[in-house]
Amino acid sequence: MDIENMNIFQLEEYLKELKEELAKLDKRRPKDEMSEKFEDWADEHEELEDVIDDVCDRIDEITQKTP
């Protein structure tokens, strides 16, 4: 998704979806932290957190511009 061209309402909805996806991912966390499945899960988790951070940063940019 191109978050640079989204308005605040679209960003907030997208952020909600991302957080729901993260919660689902958290429920699927492998128990064996030494396994390849855990490494794959951790990579996916980190990527999703990065996208969430980007969306939050974009929301902050927009709200700081608005008086």
Coordinates of N, CA, C and O in Angstrom, one line a residue:
M1 N 0.8 -1.2 0.0 CA 0.0 0.0 0.0 C 0.9 1.2 0.0 O 1.9 1.3 0.6
D2 N 0.4 2.2 -0.7 CA 1.1 3.5 -0.8 C 0.6 4.4 0.3 O -0.3 5.2 0.1
I3 N 1.2 4.4 1.5 CA 0.7 5.2 2.6 C 0.9 6.7 2.4 O 0.3 7.5 3.1
E4 N 1.8 7.0 1.5 CA 2.0 8.5 1.3 C 0.8 9.1 0.6 O 0.6 10.3 0.8
N5 N 0.0 8.4 -0.1 CA -1.2 8.9 -0.8 C -2.5 8.6 -0.1 O -3.5 8.9 -0.6
M6 N -2.4 8.1 1.2 CA -3.6 7.8 1.9 C -4.0 9.0 2.8 O -3.1 9.7 3.3
N7 N -5.3 9.2 3.0 CA -5.7 10.3 4.0 C -5.7 9.7 5.4 O -5.5 8.5 5.6
I8 N -5.9 10.5 6.3 CA -5.9 10.1 7.7 C -6.8 9.0 8.1 O -6.5 8.1 8.8
F9 N -8.0 9.0 7.5 CA -9.0 8.0 7.7 C -8.6 6.7 7.2 O -8.8 5.6 7.8
Q10 N -8.0 6.7 6.0 CA -7.5 5.5 5.4 C -6.4 4.9 6.2 O -6.3 3.7 6.4
L11 N -5.5 5.8 6.6 CA -4.4 5.3 7.4 C -4.8 4.7 8.7 O -4.3 3.6 9.1
E12 N -5.8 5.3 9.4 CA -6.3 4.8 10.7 C -6.9 3.4 10.5 O -6.7 2.5 11.3
E13 N -7.7 3.2 9.4 CA -8.3 2.0 9.1 C -7.2 0.9 8.8 O -7.3 -0.2 9.2
Y14 N -6.2 1.3 8.0 CA -5.2 0.4 7.6 C -4.4 0.0 8.9 O -4.1 -1.2 9.1
L15 N -4.1 0.9 9.8 CA -3.4 0.6 11.0 C -4.2 -0.4 11.9 O -3.7 -1.3 12.4
K16 N -5.5 -0.2 11.9 CA -6.4 -1.1 12.6 C -6.3 -2.5 12.1 O -6.1 -3.5 12.8
E17 N -6.3 -2.6 10.7 CA -6.2 -3.9 10.1 C -4.8 -4.6 10.4 O -4.7 -5.8 10.6
L18 N -3.8 -3.8 10.4 CA -2.4 -4.3 10.6 C -2.3 -4.8 12.1 O -1.7 -5.8 12.3
K19 N -2.9 -4.0 13.0 CA -2.8 -4.5 14.4 C -3.6 -5.8 14.6 O -3.2 -6.6 15.4
E20 N -4.7 -5.9 13.9 CA -5.5 -7.2 14.0 C -4.7 -8.3 13.4 O -4.6 -9.4 14.0
E21 N -4.0 -8.1 12.3 CA -3.1 -9.1 11.7 C -2.0 -9.5 12.7 O -1.6 -10.6 12.8
L22 N -1.4 -8.5 13.3 CA -0.3 -8.7 14.3 C -0.8 -9.6 15.5 O -0.1 -10.5 15.9
A23 N -2.0 -9.3 15.9 CA -2.6 -10.1 17.0 C -2.8 -11.6 16.6 O -2.5 -12.5 17.4
K24 N -3.3 -11.8 15.4 CA -3.4 -13.1 14.9 C -2.1 -13.8 14.7 O -1.9 -15.0 15.1
L25 N -1.1 -13.1 14.3 CA 0.3 -13.6 14.2 C 0.8 -14.0 15.5 O 1.5 -15.1 15.7
D26 N 0.6 -13.2 16.5 CA 1.1 -13.5 17.9 C 0.5 -14.8 18.4 O 1.2 -15.5 19.1
K27 N -0.8 -15.1 18.0 CA -1.4 -16.3 18.5 C -0.8 -17.5 17.9 O -0.9 -18.6 18.4
R28 N -0.1 -17.3 16.7 CA 0.5 -18.5 16.0 C 2.0 -18.6 16.3 O 2.7 -19.3 15.6
R29 N 2.5 -17.9 17.4 CA 3.9 -18.0 17.7 C 4.3 -19.4 18.0 O 3.8 -20.0 18.9
P30 N 5.4 -19.9 17.3 CA 5.9 -21.2 17.6 C 6.5 -21.3 19.0 O 7.1 -20.3 19.5
K31 N 6.4 -22.4 19.7 CA 6.9 -22.5 21.0 C 8.4 -22.7 21.0 O 9.1 -22.2 21.9
D32 N 8.9 -23.4 20.0 CA 10.3 -23.7 20.0 C 11.1 -22.5 19.3 O 11.1 -22.3 18.1
E33 N 11.7 -21.7 20.2 CA 12.4 -20.5 19.7 C 13.7 -20.8 18.9 O 14.3 -19.9 18.3
M34 N 14.1 -22.1 18.9 CA 15.3 -22.4 18.2 C 14.9 -23.0 16.8 O 15.8 -23.4 16.0
S35 N 13.6 -23.1 16.5 CA 13.2 -23.7 15.2 C 13.2 -22.8 14.1 O 13.2 -21.5 14.2
E36 N 13.2 -23.3 12.9 CA 13.1 -22.5 11.6 C 11.8 -21.9 11.5 O 11.7 -20.7 11.1
K37 N 10.7 -22.5 12.0 CA 9.4 -21.9 12.0 C 9.4 -20.7 12.8 O 8.8 -19.7 12.5
F38 N 10.1 -20.7 14.0 CA 10.1 -19.5 14.8 C 10.9 -18.4 14.1 O 10.4 -17.2 14.2
E39 N 12.0 -18.7 13.4 CA 12.7 -17.7 12.7 C 11.8 -17.0 11.6 O 11.9 -15.8 11.5
D40 N 11.1 -17.9 10.9 CA 10.2 -17.3 9.9 C 9.1 -16.5 10.5 O 8.8 -15.4 10.0
W41 N 8.6 -16.9 11.6 CA 7.5 -16.2 12.3 C 8.1 -14.8 12.8 O 7.5 -13.8 12.6
A42 N 9.3 -14.9 13.3 CA 9.9 -13.6 13.9 C 10.2 -12.6 12.7 O 10.0 -11.4 12.9
D43 N 10.6 -13.1 11.6 CA 10.8 -12.2 10.4 C 9.5 -11.6 10.0 O 9.5 -10.4 9.8
E44 N 8.5 -12.4 9.9 CA 7.2 -11.9 9.5 C 6.7 -10.9 10.5 O 6.1 -9.8 10.2
H45 N 6.9 -11.2 11.8 CA 6.5 -10.3 12.9 C 7.2 -9.0 12.8 O 6.6 -7.9 12.9
E46 N 8.5 -9.0 12.6 CA 9.3 -7.8 12.5 C 8.9 -6.9 11.3 O 8.8 -5.7 11.4
E47 N 8.6 -7.6 10.2 CA 8.2 -6.8 9.0 C 6.9 -6.1 9.2 O 6.7 -5.0 8.8
L48 N 5.9 -6.8 9.9 CA 4.6 -6.2 10.2 C 4.8 -5.1 11.2 O 4.1 -4.0 11.0
E49 N 5.6 -5.2 12.2 CA 5.8 -4.1 13.1 C 6.5 -2.9 12.4 O 6.1 -1.8 12.7
D50 N 7.3 -3.2 11.4 CA 7.9 -2.1 10.6 C 6.9 -1.3 9.8 O 6.9 -0.1 9.8
V51 N 5.9 -2.0 9.2 CA 4.9 -1.4 8.5 C 4.0 -0.6 9.4 O 3.6 0.6 9.1
I52 N 3.7 -1.1 10.6 CA 2.9 -0.4 11.6 C 3.6 0.9 12.0 O 3.0 1.9 12.1
D53 N 4.9 0.8 12.2 CA 5.7 2.0 12.6 C 5.6 3.0 11.5 O 5.5 4.2 11.8
D54 N 5.7 2.6 10.2 CA 5.7 3.5 9.1 C 4.3 4.2 9.0 O 4.2 5.4 8.8
V55 N 3.2 3.5 9.2 CA 1.9 4.0 9.2 C 1.7 5.0 10.4 O 1.2 6.1 10.2
C56 N 2.2 4.7 11.5 CA 2.1 5.6 12.7 C 2.9 6.9 12.4 O 2.4 8.0 12.8
D57 N 4.1 6.7 11.8 CA 4.9 7.9 11.5 C 4.1 8.8 10.5 O 4.1 10.0 10.6
R58 N 3.5 8.2 9.5 CA 2.7 9.0 8.5 C 1.5 9.7 9.2 O 1.3 10.8 8.9
I59 N 0.9 9.0 10.1 CA -0.3 9.6 10.8 C 0.3 10.8 11.6 O -0.4 11.9 11.6
D60 N 1.4 10.7 12.2 CA 2.0 11.8 13.0 C 2.3 12.9 12.1 O 2.1 14.1 12.4
E61 N 2.9 12.7 10.9 CA 3.2 13.7 9.9 C 2.0 14.5 9.6 O 2.0 15.7 9.5
I62 N 0.9 13.8 9.3 CA -0.3 14.5 8.8 C -0.9 15.3 10.0 O -1.4 16.4 9.8
T63 N -1.0 14.7 11.2 CA -1.6 15.4 12.3 C -0.8 16.6 12.8 O -1.4 17.5 13.3
Q64 N 0.5 16.6 12.6 CA 1.3 17.7 12.9 C 1.1 18.9 12.0 O 1.3 20.0 12.3
K65 N 0.7 18.6 10.7 CA 0.5 19.6 9.7 C -0.8 20.3 9.9 O -1.0 21.4 9.6
T66 N -1.8 19.6 10.6 CA -3.1 20.1 10.7 C -3.1 20.9 12.0 O -2.8 20.5 13.1
P67 N -3.6 22.2 11.9 CA -3.7 23.1 13.1 C -4.8 22.7 14.0 O -5.7 22.0 13.8

